[in-house]
Coordinates of C-alpha atoms in Angstrom, one line a residue:
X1 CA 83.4 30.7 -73.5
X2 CA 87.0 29.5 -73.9
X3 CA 86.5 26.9 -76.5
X4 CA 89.2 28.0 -79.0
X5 CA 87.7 30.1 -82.2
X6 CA 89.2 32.0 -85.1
X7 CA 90.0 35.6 -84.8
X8 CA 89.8 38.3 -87.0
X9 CA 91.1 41.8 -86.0
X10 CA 90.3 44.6 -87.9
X11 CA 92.2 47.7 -86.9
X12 CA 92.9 51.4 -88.5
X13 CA 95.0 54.3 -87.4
X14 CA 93.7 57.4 -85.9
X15 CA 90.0 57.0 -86.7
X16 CA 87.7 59.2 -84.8
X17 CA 84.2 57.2 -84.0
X18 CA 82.2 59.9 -84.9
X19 CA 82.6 58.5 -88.6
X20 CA 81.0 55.5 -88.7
X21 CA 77.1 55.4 -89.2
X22 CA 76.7 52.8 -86.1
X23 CA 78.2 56.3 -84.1
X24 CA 75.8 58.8 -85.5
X25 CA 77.6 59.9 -88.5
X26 CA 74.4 60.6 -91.3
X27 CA 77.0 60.3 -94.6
X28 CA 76.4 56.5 -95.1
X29 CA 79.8 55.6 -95.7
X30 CA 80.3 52.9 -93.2
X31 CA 77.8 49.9 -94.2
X32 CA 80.3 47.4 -93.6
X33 CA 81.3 48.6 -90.2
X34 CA 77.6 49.6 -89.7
X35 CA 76.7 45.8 -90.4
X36 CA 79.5 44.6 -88.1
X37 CA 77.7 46.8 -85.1
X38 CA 74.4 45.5 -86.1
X39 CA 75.1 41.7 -85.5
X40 CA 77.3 42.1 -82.9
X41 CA 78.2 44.3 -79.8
X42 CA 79.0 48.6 -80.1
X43 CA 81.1 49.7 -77.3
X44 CA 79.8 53.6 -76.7
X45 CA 82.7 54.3 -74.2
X46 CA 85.6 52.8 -75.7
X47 CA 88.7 54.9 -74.7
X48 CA 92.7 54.2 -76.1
X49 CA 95.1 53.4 -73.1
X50 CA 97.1 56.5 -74.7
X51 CA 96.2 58.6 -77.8
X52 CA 99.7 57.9 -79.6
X53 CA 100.6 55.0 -82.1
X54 CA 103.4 52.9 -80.4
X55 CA 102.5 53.0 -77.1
X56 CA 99.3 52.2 -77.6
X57 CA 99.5 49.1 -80.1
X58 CA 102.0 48.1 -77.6
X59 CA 99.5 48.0 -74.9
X60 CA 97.5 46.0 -76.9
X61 CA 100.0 43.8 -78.1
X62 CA 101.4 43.1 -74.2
X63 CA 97.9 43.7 -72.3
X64 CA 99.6 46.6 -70.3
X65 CA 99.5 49.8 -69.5
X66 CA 102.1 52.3 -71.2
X67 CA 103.5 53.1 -67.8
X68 CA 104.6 49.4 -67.4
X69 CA 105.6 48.1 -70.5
X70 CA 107.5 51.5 -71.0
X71 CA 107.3 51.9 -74.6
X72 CA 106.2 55.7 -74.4
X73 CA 106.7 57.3 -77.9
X74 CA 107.1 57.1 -81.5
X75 CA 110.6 56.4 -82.5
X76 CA 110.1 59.3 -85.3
X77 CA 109.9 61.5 -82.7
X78 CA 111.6 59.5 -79.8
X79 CA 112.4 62.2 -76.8
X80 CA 114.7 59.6 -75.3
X81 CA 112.4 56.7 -74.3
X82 CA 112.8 53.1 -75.0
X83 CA 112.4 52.3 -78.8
X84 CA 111.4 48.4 -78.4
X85 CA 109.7 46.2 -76.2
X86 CA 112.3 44.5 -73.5
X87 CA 113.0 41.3 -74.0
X88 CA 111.0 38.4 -72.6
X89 CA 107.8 40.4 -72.6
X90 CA 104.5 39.0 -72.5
X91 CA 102.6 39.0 -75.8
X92 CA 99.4 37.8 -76.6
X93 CA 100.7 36.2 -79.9
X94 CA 103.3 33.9 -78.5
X95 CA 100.1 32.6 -75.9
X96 CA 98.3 32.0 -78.9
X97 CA 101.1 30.2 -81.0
X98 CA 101.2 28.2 -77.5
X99 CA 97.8 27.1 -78.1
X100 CA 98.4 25.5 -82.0
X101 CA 97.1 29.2 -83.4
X102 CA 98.5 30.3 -86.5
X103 CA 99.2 33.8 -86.4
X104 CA 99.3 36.5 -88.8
X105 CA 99.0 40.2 -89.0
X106 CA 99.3 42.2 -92.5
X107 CA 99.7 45.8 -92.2
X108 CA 100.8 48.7 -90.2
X109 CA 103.4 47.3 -87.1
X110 CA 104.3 50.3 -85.6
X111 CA 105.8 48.4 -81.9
X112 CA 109.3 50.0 -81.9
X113 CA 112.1 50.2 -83.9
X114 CA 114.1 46.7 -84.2
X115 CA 112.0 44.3 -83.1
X116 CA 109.5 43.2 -86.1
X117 CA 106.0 41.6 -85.9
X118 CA 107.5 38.4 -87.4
X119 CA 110.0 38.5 -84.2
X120 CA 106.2 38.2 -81.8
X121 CA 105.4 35.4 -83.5
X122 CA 103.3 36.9 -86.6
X123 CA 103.5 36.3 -90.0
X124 CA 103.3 38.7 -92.8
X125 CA 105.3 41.0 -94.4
X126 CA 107.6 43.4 -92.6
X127 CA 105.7 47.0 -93.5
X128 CA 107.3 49.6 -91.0
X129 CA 106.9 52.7 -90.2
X130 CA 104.2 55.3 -89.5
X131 CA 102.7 56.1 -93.1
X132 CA 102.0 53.8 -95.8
X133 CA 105.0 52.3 -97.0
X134 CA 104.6 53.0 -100.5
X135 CA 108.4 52.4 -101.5
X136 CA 107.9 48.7 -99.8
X137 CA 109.2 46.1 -102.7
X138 CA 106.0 43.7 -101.9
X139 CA 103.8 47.0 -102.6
X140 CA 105.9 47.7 -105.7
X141 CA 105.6 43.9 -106.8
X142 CA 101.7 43.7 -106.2
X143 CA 101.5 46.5 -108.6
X144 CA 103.8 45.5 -111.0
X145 CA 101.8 42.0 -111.2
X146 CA 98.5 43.5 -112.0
X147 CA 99.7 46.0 -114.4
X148 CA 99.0 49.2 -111.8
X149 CA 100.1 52.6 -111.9
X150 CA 102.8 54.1 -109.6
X151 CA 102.2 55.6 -106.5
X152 CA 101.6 59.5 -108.0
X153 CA 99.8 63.3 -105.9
X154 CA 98.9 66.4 -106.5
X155 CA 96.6 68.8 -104.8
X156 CA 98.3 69.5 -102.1
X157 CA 97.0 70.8 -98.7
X158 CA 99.2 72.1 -96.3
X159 CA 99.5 75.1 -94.5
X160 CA 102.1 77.4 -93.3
X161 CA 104.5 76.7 -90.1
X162 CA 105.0 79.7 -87.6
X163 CA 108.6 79.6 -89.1
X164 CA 107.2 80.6 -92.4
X165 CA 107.7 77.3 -93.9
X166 CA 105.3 74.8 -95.2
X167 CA 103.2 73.0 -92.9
X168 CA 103.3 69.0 -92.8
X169 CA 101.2 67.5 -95.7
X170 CA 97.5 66.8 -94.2
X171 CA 95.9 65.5 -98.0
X172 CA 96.4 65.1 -101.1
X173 CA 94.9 63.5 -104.4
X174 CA 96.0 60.2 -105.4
X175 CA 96.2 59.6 -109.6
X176 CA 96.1 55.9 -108.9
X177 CA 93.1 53.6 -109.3
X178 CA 91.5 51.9 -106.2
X179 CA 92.7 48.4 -107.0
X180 CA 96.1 50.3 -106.8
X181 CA 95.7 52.0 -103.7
X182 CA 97.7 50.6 -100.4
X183 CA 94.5 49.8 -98.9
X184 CA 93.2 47.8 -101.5
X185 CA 96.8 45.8 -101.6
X186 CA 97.0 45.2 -97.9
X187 CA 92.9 43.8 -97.9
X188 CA 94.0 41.7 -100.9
X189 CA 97.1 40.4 -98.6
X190 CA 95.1 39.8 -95.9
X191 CA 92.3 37.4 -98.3
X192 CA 95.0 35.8 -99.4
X193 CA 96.7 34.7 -95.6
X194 CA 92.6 34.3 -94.7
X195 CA 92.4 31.6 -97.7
X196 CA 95.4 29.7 -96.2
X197 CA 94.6 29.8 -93.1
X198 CA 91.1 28.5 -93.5
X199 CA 92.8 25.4 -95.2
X200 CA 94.4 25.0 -92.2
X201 CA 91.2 25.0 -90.5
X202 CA 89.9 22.1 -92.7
X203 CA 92.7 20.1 -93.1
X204 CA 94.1 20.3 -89.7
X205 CA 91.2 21.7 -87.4
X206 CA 93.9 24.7 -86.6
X207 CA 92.9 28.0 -85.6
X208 CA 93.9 31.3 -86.4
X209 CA 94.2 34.9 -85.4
X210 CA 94.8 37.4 -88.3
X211 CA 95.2 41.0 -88.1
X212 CA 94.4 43.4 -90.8
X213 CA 96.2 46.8 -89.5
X214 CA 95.4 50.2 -91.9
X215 CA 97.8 52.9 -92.1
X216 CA 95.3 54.8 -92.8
X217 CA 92.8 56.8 -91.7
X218 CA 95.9 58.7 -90.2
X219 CA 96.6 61.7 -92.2
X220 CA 97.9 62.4 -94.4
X221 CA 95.0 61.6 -96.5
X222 CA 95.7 60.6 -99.9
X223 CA 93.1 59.1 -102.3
X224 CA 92.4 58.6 -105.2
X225 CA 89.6 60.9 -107.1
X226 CA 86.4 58.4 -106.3
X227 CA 87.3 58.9 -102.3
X228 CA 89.1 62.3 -102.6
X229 CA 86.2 64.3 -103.9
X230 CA 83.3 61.7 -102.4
X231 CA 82.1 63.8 -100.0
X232 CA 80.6 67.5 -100.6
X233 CA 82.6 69.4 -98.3
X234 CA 79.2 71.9 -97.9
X235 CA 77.8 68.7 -96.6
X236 CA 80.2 68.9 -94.1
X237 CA 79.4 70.0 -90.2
X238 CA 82.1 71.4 -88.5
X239 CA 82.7 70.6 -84.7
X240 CA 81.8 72.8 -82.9
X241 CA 85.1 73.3 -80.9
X242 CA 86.2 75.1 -84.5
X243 CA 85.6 78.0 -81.7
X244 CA 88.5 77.2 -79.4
X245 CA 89.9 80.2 -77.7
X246 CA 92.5 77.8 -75.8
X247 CA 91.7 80.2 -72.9
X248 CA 92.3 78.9 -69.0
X249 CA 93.8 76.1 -71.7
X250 CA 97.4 74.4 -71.2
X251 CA 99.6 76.5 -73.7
X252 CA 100.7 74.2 -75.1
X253 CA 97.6 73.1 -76.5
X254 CA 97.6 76.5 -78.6
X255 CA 101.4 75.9 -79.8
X256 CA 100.0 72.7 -81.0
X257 CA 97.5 74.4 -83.3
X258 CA 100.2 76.4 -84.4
X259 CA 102.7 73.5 -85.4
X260 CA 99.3 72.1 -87.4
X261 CA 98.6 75.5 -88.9
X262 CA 95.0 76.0 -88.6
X263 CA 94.9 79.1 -88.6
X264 CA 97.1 79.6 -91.8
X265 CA 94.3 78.0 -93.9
X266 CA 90.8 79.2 -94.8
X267 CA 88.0 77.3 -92.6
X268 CA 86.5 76.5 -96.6
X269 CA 90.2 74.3 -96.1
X270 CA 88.6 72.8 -92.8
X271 CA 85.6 71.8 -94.3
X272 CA 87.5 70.1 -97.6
X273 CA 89.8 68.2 -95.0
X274 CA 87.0 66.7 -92.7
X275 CA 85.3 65.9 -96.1
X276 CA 88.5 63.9 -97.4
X277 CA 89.2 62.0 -94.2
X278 CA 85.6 60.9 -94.4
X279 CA 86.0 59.5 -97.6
X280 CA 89.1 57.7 -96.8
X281 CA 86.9 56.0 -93.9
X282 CA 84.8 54.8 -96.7
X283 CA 87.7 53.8 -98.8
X284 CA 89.1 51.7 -95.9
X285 CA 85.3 50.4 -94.8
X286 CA 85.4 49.1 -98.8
X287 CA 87.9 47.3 -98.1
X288 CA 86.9 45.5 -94.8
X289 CA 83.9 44.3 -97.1
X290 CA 85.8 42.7 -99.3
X291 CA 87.8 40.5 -96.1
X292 CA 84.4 40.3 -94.5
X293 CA 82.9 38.6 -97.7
X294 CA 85.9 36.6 -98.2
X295 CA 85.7 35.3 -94.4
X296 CA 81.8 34.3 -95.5
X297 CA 82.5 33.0 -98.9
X298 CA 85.6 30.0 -96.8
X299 CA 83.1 29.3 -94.7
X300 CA 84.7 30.8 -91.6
X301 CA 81.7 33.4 -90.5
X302 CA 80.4 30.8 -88.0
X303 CA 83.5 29.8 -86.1
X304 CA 85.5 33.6 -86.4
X305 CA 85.1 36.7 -83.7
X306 CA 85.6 39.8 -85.1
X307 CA 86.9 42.5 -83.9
X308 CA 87.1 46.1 -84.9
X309 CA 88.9 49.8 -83.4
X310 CA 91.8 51.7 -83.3
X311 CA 94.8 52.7 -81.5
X312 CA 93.5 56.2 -81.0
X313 CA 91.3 59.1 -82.5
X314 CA 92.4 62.0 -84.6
X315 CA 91.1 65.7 -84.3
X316 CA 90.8 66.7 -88.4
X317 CA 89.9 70.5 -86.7
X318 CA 88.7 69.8 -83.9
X319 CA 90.1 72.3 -81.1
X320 CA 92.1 74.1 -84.1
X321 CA 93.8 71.2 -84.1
X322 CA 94.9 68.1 -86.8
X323 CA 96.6 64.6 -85.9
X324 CA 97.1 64.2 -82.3
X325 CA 98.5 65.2 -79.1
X326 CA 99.2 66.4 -75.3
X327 CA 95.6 67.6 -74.8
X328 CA 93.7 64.4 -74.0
X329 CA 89.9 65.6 -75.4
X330 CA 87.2 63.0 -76.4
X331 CA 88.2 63.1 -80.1
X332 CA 91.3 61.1 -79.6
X333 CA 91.1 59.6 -76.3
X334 CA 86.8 57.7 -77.2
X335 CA 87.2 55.7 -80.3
X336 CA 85.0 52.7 -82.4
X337 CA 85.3 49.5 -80.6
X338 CA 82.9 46.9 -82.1
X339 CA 83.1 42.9 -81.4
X340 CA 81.0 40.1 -82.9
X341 CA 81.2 36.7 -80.9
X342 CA 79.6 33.7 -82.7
X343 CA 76.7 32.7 -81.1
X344 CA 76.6 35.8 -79.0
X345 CA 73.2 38.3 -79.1
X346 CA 73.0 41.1 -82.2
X347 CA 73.1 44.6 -81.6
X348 CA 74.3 44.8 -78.4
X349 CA 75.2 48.0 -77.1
X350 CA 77.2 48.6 -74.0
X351 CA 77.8 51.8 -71.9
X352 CA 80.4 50.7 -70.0
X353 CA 83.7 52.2 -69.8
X354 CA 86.4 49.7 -71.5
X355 CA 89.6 49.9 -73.5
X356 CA 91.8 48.6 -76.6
X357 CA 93.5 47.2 -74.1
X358 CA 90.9 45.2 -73.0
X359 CA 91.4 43.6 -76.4
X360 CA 94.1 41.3 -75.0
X361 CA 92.3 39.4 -72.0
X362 CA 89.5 39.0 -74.7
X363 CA 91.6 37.7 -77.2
X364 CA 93.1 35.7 -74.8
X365 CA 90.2 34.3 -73.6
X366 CA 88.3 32.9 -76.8
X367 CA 91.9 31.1 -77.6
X368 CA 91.7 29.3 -74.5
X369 CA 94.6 31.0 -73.0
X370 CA 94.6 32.9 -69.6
X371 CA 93.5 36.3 -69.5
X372 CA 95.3 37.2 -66.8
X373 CA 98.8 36.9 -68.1
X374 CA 97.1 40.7 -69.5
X375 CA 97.8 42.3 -66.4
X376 CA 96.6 45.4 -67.1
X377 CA 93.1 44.2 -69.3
X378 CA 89.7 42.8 -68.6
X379 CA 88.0 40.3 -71.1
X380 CA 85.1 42.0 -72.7
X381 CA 83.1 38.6 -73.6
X382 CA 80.5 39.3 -70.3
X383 CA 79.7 42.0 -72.1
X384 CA 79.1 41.0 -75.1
X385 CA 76.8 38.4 -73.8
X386 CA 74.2 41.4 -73.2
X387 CA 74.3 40.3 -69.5
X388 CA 74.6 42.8 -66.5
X389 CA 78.3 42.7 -65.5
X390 CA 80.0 44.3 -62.5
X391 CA 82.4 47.4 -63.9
X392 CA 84.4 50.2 -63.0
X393 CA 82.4 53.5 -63.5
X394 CA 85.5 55.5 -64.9
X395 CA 88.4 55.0 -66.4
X396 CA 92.3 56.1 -66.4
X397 CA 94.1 57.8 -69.6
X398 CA 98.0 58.4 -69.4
X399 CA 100.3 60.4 -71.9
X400 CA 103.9 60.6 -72.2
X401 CA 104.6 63.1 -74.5
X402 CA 105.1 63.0 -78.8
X403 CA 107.6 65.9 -79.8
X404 CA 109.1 66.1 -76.0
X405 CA 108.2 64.8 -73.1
X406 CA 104.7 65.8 -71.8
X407 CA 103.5 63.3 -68.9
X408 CA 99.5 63.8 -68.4
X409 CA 96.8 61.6 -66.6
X410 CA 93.2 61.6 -67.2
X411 CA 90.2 60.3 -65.4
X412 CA 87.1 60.0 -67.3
X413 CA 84.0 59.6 -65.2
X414 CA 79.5 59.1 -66.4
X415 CA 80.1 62.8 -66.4
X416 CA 83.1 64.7 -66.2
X417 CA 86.8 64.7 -66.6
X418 CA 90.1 65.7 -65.0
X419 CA 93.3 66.0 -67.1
X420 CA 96.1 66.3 -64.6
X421 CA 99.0 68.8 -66.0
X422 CA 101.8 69.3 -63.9
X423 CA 103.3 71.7 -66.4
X424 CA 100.2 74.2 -66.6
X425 CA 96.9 74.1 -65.7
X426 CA 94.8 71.2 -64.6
X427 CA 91.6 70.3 -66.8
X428 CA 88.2 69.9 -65.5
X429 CA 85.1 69.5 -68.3
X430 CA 81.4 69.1 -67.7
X431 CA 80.3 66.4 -70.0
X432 CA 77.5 66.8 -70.0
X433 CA 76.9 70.7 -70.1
X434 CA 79.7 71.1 -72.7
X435 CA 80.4 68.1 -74.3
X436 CA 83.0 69.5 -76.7
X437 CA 85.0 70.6 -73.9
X438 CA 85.5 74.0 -74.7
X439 CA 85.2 75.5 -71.0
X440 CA 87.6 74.5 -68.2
X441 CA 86.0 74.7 -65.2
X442 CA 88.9 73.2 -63.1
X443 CA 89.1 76.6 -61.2
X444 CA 85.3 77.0 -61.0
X445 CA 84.0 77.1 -56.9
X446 CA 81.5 75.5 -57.6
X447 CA 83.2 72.3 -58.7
X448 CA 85.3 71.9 -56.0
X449 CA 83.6 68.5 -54.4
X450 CA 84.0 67.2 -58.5
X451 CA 87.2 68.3 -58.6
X452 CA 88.7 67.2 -55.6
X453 CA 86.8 63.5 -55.7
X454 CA 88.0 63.0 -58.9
X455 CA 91.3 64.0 -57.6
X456 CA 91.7 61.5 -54.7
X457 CA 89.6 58.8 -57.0
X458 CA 92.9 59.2 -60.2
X459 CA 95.3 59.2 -57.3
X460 CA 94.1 56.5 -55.7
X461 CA 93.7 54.4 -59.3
X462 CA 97.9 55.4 -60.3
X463 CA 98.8 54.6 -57.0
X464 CA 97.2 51.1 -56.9
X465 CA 98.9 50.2 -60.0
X466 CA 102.3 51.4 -59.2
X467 CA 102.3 54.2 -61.6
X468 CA 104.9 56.7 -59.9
X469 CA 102.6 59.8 -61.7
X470 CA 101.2 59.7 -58.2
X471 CA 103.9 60.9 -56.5
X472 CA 103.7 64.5 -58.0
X473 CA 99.7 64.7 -56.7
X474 CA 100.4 63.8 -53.0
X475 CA 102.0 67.2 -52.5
X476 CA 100.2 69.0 -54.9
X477 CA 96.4 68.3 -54.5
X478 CA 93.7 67.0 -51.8
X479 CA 94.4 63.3 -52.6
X480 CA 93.3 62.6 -48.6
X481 CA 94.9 60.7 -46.1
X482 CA 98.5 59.1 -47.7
X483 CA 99.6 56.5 -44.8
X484 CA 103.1 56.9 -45.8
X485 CA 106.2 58.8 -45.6
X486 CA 105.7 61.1 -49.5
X487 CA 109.3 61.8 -49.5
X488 CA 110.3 58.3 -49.3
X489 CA 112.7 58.7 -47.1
X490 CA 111.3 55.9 -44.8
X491 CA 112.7 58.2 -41.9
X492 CA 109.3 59.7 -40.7
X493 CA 106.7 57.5 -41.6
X494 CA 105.0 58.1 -37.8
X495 CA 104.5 61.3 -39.2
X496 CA 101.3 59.3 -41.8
X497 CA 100.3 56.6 -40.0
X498 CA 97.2 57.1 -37.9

């Protein structure tokens, strides 16, 4: 399967998978996304390499792991890390453009602070930044063009910060029309680099990759009235981790809830939040119709893979808790993953653990290209054949902090997980006994064959691919026998060698 086709990457921000219909979610706002699972493959154990924006769009950009390509945090809140991408790095755009590809991506960028998409090879306007630019001049021109209404909220919902000020914004109504919204601007953007592209393909048999990256549906969530008040928020179930205690919890997981001021707001607040954010999932899901019928109407359905996810989830309540960080639960580490492959089977649904970064092999591979230059990914396409593929049965999470550094690993196994803290308190949940992780059994007697398996099985998986995290488990747990000198000294290793 490495006859070149057209690509088309789909890709939000922060968008838990629990709110699309192909994922269980009974509200019917997803039919687009719904029909993209339906005809092609669903991905039930999709996991981000990291649940934070840069790092992780890096990994997908470079096919590596955080830990190698070293781009660990957000530049808004940069704790000291590197802020770009060194230079020389491998990126899948630049194999591409190798292969006669045009390339394009329109939308949210978010891979450091100086280096651009445009400088990887893309096309498209420059729109930095975490939040939808709503300043940016081509925004302001699009609007001005089509007689549009300014960028305009009220009803704001926010809560109160443990120094008595007000919390960050989480939502707001929009007094704009959808035509005028940033989503419906950057779909329209993305139609119109589709419609030249596909010339491209007639005229000169070139293919293309082209990325449509949401800001959205990362909070905070501002829409206009139709999305805003779509959902009944009595319609609304809350998760059922609402009930965190945070005890025999990492503390900082509760000084997290705190910065995100649950507690400040009435859970009627709760309810009205998880009620917006699902209607800005609708919102965006409009407007992946409209390039997904665009894609049909030039033609291009039959020659174009499609691709949709995330970079990571987003909790909207979940564990107390709002946007995302250092506590590495299923709501922001498991996220959508959905792939159609021309002339692949429909409705294909795969259990298998895999990751956005496994984007990049399988990118890589239906351009022709080598997957392996992704050193860190695994092309995806022998599963989306439907066939029976050899796997890994878990798979490794890393964190590197957000508002200071916070380093944390996590192995996620058919049924339970270990978050390593070296801070606190290491994590161990029973999927499947509590599957909203509420009860840390790490301590638990009973679980100490899971716990120290899946101890030695993370250590061995860091240390394999040279991720120095290791280094801090050979003297603190069971990891087994080591063969080597752990102070790496090289002065006693006939202490460790059998």
């Amino acid at each position: 399967m490495t006859e070149p086709k057209n690509i088309l990457f789909l890709m939000t921000d922060q968008h838990r998978a629990d709110t699309l219909g192909a994922y269980g979610n009974r509200l019917g706002t997803t039919p687009n996304l719904d029909e993209l699972a339906r005809t092609g493959t669903r991905f039930d154990r999709w996991y981000t390499p990291t649940a934070i924006c840069t790092p992780a769009r890096a990994s997908l950009l470079t096919g590596q792991a955080p830990f190698r390509h070293k781009l660990l945090a957000n530049y808004e809140r940069n704790v000291g890390y590197l802020e770009d991408l060194a230079d020389g790095q491998f990126a899948f755009s630049q194999a591409l453009r190798d292969k006669g590809y045009n390339c394009g991506l329109i939308g949210k960028w978010h891979v450091g602070t100086n280096k651009s998409a445009g400088d990887f090879g893309f096309d498209g306007p420059d729109l930095p930044g975490w939040h939808n630019p709503v300043d940016h001049p081509d925004y302001l021109a699009y609007l001005k063009e089509r007689g549009l209404p300014p960028y305009e909220i009220s009803d704001r919902i926010r809560g109160t910060l443990p120094n008595g000020g007000p919390g960050n914004l989480l939502a707001a109504r929009l007094h704009q029309p959808v035509e005028a919204t940033f989503e419906h601007y950057l779909a329209t953007r993305a139609i119109e680099m589709l419609e030249r592209y596909a010339a491209d393909v007639r005229e000169r048999e070139q293919p293309f990759f082209l990325a449509l990256h949401f800001f959205g549906p990362h909070l905070p969530y501002i829409l206009p009235d139709e999305y805003f008040d779509l959902i009944d928020p009595a319609d609304v179930e809350l998760p059922r981790s609402v009930a965190e205690t945070f005890q025999g919890k990492p503390m900082v997981q509760k000084n997290y809830s705190a910065h995100w001021t649950f507690d400040t707001m009435p859970i009627e607040t709760t309810r009205k939040l998880i009620a917006i954010y699902q209607g800005y999932v609708a919102l965006i899901d409009r407007q992946l119709g409209r390039v997904l019928d665009a894609m049909r109407r030039l033609g291009l359905a039959d020659d174009t893979s499609v691709f949709f996810t995330c970079d990571h989830g987003e909790f909207t309540g979940s564990h107390r808790l709002h946007d995302k960080g250092p506590a590495m639960y299923e709501d922001i580490y498991r996220t959508p993953g959905l792939i159609r492959v021309p002339g692949q089977p429909e409705g294909v649904v795969r259990n298998e653990f895999v990751s956005l970064l496994d984007c990049t092999a399988t990118i890589l591979e239906l351009a022709g290209a080598d997957p392996k230059a992704a050193v860190d990914s695994r092309s995806l396409l022998p599963l989306v054949s439907g066939e029976p593929a050899e796997w890994e049965d878990d798979i490794v999470c890393e964190f590197h902090g957000h508002h200071f550094p916070y380093p944390q690993r996590m192995l996620r196994a058919d049924r339970y997980k270990l978050v390593v803290n070296p801070d606190s308190v290491n994590e161990l949940y029973d999927l499947e006994l509590d599957p909203d992780e509420l009860l840390n059994v790490y301590e638990h007697p009973e679980n100490a064959g899971v716990r120290s398996r899946m101890m030695r099985r993370l250590y061995t998986v860091l240390r394999e691919r040279g991720d120095n995290f290791y280094h801090w488990m050979t003297s603190m747990y069971d990891v087994g026998d080591v063969g080597y000198d752990p102070t790496m000294s090289g002065l006693d290793e006939t202490t460790y060698q059998k």
